[in-house]
Coordinates of C-alpha atoms in Angstrom, one line a residue:
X1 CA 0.0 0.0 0.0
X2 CA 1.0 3.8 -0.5
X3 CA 0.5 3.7 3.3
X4 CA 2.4 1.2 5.6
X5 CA -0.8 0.5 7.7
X6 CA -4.2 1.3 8.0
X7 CA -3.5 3.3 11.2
X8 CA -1.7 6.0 8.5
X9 CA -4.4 6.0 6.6
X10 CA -7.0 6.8 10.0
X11 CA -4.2 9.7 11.0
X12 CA -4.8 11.4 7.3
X13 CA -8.7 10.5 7.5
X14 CA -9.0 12.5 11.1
X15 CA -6.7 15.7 9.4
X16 CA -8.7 15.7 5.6
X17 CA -12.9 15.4 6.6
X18 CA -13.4 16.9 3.5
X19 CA -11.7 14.2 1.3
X20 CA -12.7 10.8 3.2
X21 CA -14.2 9.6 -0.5
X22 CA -10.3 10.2 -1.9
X23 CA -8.9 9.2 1.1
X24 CA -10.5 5.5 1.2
X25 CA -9.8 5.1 -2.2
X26 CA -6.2 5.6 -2.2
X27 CA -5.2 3.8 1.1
X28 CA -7.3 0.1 -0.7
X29 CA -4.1 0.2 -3.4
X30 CA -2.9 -2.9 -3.6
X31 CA 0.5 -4.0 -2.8
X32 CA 1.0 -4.9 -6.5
X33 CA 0.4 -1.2 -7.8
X34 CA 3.3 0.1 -5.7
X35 CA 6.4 -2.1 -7.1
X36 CA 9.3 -1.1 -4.4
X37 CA 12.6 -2.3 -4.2
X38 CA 13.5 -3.9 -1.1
X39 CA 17.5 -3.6 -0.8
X40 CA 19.2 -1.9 1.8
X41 CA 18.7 1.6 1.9
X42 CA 22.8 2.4 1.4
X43 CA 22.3 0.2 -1.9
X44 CA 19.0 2.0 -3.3
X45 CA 20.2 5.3 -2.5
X46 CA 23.4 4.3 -4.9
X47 CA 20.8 3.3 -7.5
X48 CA 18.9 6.5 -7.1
X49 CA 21.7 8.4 -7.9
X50 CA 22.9 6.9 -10.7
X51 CA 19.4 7.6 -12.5
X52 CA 17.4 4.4 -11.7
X53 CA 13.9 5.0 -11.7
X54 CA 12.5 2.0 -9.6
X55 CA 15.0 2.8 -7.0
X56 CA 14.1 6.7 -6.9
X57 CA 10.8 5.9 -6.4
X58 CA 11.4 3.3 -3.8
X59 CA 13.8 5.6 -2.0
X60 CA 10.3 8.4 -2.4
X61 CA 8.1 5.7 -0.5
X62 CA 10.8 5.4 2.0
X63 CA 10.4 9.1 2.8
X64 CA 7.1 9.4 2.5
X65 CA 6.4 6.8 5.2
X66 CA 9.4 7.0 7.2
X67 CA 10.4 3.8 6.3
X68 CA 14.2 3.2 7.4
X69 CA 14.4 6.9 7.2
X70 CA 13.3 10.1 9.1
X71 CA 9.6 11.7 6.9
X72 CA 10.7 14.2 4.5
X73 CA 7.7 15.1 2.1
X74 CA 10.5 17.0 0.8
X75 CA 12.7 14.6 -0.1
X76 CA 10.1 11.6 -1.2
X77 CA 8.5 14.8 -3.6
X78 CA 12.1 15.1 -5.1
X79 CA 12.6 11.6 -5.7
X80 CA 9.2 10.7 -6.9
X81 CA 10.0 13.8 -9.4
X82 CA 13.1 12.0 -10.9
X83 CA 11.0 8.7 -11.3
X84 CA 8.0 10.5 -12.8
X85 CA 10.2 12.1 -15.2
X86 CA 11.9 9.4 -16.3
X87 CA 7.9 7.9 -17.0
X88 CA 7.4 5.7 -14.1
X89 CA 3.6 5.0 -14.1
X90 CA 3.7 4.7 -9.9
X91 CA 5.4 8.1 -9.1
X92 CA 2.7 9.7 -11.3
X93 CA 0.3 8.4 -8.9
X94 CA 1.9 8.9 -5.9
X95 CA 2.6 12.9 -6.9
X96 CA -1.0 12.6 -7.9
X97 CA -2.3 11.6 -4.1
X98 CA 0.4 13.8 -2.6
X99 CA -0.8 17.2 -4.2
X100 CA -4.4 16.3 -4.2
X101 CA -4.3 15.2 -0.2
X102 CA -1.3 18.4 0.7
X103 CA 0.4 15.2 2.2
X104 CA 3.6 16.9 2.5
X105 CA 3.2 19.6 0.2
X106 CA 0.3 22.6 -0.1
X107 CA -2.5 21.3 -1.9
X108 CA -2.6 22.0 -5.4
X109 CA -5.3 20.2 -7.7
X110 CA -3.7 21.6 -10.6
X111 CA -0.9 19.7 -9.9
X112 CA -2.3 16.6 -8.8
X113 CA -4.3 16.6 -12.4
X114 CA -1.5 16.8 -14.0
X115 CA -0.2 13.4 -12.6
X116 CA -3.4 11.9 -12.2
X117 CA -4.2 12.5 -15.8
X118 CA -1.1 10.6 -16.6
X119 CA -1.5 7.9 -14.5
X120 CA -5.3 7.1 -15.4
X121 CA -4.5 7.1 -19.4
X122 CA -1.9 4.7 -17.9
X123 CA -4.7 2.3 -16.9
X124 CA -4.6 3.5 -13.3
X125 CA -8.7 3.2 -12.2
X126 CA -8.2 4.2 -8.8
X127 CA -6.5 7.5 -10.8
X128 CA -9.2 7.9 -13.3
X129 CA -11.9 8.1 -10.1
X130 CA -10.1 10.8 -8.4
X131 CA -9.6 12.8 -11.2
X132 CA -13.5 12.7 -11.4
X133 CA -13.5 13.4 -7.8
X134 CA -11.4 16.5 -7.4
X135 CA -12.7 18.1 -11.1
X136 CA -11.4 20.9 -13.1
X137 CA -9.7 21.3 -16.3
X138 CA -6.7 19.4 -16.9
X139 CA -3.4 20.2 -15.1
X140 CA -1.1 22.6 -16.4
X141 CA 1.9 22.2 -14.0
X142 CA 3.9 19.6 -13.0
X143 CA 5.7 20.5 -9.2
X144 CA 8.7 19.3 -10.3
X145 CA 10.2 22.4 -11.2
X146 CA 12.3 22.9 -7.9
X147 CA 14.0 19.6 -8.5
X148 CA 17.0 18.7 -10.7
X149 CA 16.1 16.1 -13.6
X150 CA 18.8 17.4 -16.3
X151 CA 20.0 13.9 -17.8
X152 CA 23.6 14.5 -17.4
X153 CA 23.5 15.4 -14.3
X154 CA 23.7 11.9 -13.0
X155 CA 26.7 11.1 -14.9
X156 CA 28.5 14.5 -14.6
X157 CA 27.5 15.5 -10.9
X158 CA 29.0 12.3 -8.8
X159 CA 31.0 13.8 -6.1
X160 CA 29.3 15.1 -2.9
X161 CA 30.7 18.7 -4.1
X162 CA 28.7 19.1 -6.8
X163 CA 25.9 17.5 -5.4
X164 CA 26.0 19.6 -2.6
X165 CA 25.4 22.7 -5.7
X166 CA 22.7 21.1 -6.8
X167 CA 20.8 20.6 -3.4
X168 CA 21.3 24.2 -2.8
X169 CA 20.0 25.0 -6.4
X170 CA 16.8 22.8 -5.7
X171 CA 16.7 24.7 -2.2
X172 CA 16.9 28.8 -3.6
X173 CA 14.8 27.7 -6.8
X174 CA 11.9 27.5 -4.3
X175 CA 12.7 30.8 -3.1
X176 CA 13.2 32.6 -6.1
X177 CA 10.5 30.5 -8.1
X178 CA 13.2 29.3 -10.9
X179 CA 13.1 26.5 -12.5
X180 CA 16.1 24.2 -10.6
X181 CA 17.5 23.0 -14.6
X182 CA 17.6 26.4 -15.7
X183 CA 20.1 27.5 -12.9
X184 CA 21.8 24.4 -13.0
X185 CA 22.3 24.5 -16.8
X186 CA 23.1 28.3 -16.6
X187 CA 26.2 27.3 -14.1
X188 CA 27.3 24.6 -16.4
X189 CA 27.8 26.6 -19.1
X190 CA 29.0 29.7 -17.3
X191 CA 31.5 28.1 -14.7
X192 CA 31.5 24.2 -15.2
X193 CA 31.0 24.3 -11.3
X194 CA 33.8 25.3 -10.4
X195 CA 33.2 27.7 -7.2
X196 CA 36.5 29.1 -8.0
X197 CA 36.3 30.3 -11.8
X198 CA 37.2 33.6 -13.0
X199 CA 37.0 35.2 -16.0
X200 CA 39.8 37.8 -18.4
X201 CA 36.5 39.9 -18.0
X202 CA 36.4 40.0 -13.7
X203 CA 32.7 37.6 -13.4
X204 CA 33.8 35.5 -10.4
X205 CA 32.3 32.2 -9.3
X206 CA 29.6 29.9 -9.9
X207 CA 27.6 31.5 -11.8
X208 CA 30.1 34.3 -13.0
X209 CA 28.7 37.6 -11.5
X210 CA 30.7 40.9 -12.5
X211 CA 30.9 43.0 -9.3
X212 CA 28.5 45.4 -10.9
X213 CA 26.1 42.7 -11.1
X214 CA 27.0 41.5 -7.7
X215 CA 26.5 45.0 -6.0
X216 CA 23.3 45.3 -7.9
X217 CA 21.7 42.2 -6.0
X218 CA 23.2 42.4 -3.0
X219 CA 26.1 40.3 -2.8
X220 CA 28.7 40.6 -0.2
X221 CA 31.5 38.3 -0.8
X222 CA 31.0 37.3 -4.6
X223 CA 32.5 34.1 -3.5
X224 CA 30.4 33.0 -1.0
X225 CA 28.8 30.1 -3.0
X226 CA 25.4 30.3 -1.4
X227 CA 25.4 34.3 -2.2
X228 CA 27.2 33.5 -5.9
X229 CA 24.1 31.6 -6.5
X230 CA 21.6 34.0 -5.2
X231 CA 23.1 37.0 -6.4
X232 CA 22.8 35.1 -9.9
X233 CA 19.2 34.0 -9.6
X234 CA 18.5 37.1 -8.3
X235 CA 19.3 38.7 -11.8
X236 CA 18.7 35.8 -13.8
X237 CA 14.6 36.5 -12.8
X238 CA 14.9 39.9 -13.2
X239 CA 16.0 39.5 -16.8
X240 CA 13.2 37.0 -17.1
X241 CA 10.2 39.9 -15.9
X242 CA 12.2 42.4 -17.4
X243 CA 12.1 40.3 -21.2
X244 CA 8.1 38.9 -20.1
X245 CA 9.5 35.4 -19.8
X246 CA 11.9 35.4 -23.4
X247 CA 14.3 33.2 -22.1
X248 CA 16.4 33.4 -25.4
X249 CA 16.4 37.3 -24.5
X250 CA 17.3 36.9 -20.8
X251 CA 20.1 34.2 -21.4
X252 CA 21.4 36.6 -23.9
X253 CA 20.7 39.7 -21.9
X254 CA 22.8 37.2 -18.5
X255 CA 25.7 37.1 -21.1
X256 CA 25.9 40.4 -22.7
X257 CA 24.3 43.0 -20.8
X258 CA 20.5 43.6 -21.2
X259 CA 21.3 46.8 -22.9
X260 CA 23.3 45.0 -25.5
X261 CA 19.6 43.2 -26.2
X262 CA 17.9 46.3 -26.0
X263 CA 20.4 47.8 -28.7
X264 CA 20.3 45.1 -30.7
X265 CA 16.7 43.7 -30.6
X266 CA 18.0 40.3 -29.3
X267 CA 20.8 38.0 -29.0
X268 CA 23.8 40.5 -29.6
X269 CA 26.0 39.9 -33.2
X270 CA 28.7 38.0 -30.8
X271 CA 29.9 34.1 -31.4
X272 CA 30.4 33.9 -27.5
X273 CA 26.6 35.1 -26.3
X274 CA 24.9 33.2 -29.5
X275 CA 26.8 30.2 -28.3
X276 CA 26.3 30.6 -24.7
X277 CA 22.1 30.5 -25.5
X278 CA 22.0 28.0 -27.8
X279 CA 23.9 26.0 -25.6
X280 CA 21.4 26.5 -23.0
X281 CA 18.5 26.5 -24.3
X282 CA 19.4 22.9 -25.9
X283 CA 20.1 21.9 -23.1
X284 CA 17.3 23.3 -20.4
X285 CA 15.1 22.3 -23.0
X286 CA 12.8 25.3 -23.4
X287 CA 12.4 28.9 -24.8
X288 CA 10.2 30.2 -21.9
X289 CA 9.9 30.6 -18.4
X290 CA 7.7 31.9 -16.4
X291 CA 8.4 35.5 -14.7
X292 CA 6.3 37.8 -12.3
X293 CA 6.3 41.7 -13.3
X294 CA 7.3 42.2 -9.0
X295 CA 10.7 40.3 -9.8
X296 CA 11.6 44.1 -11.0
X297 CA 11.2 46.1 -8.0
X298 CA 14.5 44.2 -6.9
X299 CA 16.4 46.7 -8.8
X300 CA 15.5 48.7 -11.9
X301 CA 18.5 49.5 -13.7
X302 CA 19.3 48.4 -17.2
X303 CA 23.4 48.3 -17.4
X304 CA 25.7 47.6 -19.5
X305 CA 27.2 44.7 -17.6
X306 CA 30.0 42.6 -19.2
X307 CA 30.1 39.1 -21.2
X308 CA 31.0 36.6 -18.8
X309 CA 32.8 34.8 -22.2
X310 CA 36.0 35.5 -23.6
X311 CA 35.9 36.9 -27.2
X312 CA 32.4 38.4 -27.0
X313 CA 33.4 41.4 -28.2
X314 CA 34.2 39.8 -31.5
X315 CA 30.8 40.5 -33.9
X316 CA 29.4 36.9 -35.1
X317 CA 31.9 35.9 -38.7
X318 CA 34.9 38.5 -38.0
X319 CA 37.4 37.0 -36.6

């Protein structure tokens, strides 16, 4: 069952009056729905790690429950994300139950539908009957947006270092409202990790902040990681309400300077910045994010800034 015992499943009852229908339909899953590995937890945690679905998802259910582990909604969310993603019918369903129930997480039926939508074209009945429970158009988001699923991450990203980024990515993104891949793929292309880059042109860092820039969102010591990061997210979402969620524009505008957009109407004529975006955007996957207009009362002043590349200054074909 998603529950260990029927006494979980009275604890939620007692807390959700208003979903008892939902509630008794979710904790009768069978046993054969919810296929978990049973290895030691050292073993699946390796697994997880390494990319393998089953063993994410077991490693969510774990976390869910408290199973071997101390509860973390947090953590079984993440994991059921990076099963989900990968199309594992279970962790559809079990994102499903935990958005439309707030086990864990605030409730969010456009969420849940998402996943339930998924999971009941899957063949999933008991999916199928909450979605006609709970409602509503289908589900637009996903709740997986605070959580690194970038497919070379798991083969790039081994050593507790770099993990240790990416945790603190997933963390801020939640903060600043950023999709987790974006930041991550922005510091992959901009400092390869490395917490001590530096660039001919000054950026410093993670995710290669020019002092300007630095002093503009409120960084102190420009290598601080934690401020590195935020400092750069901070004017990462700027750029994204300041360009109405153009990512190719704020990528370009992160590189370059937004007034080098403004001047030019888009990406600027330089190898290095055309580079740098398609390079992202290839690899985050998509052309828009999604930005709030109040992102820009964090500071409201177009600079110059400088390319965080090295030959930007070089127009695209001369030279």
């Amino acid at each position: 069952m998603i529950f260990g015992n029927s006494e979980q499943c009275r604890v939620q009852c007692r807390g959700n009056r208003s979903w008892l229908p939902v509630l008794a339909l979710l904790c009768c899953m069978s046993s054969a729905q919810a296929k978990e590995l049973l290895l030691p937890l050292a073993e699946l945690r390796t697994l997880a790690a390494e990319g393998n679905p089953q063993a994410q998802y077991s490693l969510g259910v774990a976390y869910e429950n408290g199973e071997g582990v101390s509860r973390s909604p947090r953590e079984a969310r993440s994991w059921y994300c990076r099963a989900a993603i990968q199309g594992l019918e279970d962790a559809w369903y079990n994102l499903g139950w935990m958005y439309v129930n707030g086990r864990g997480v605030a409730p969010d039926d456009d969420v849940a539908r998402y996943w339930l939508k998924k999971s009941a074209a899957a063949g999933n009945a008991q999916a199928a009957q909450v979605l006609k429970m709970i409602g509503g158009k289908s589900g637009t988001r996903n709740g997986c947006n605070y959580v690194a699923t970038l497919p070379w991450l798991k083969q790039r990203c081994t050593d507790p270092d770099c993990r240790s980024i990416v945790r603190m990515v997933e963390d801020l993104s939640q903060e600043y409202d950023l999709d987790a891949n974006l930041v991550l793929s922005v510091i992959r292309f901009e400092s390869g990790f490395n917490v001590r880059a530096h660039s001919p042109k000054g950026a410093s860092g993670l995710m290669q902040l020019i002092p300007e820039t630095a002093v503009r969102f409120g960084v102190r010591d420009i290598w601080d990681v934690e401020q590195n990061i935020r400092g750069g997210m901070a004017y990462l979402r700027w750029l994204l309400a300041y360009f109405k969620g153009d990512l190719v524009k704020a990528l370009a505008g992160y590189n370059a300077g937004e007034r080098r957009v403004l001047q030019y109407g888009g990406v600027p004529p330089y190898r290095e910045t055309r580079g740098y975006v398609k390079r992202i955007i290839r690899d985050y996957g998509k052309s828009f994010h999604r930005y709030d207009l109040r992102w820009l009362d964090e500071d409201s002043r177009p600079v110059q800034g400088l390319v965080s590349g090295r030959d930007a200054a070089l127009p695209a074909g001369k030279g």
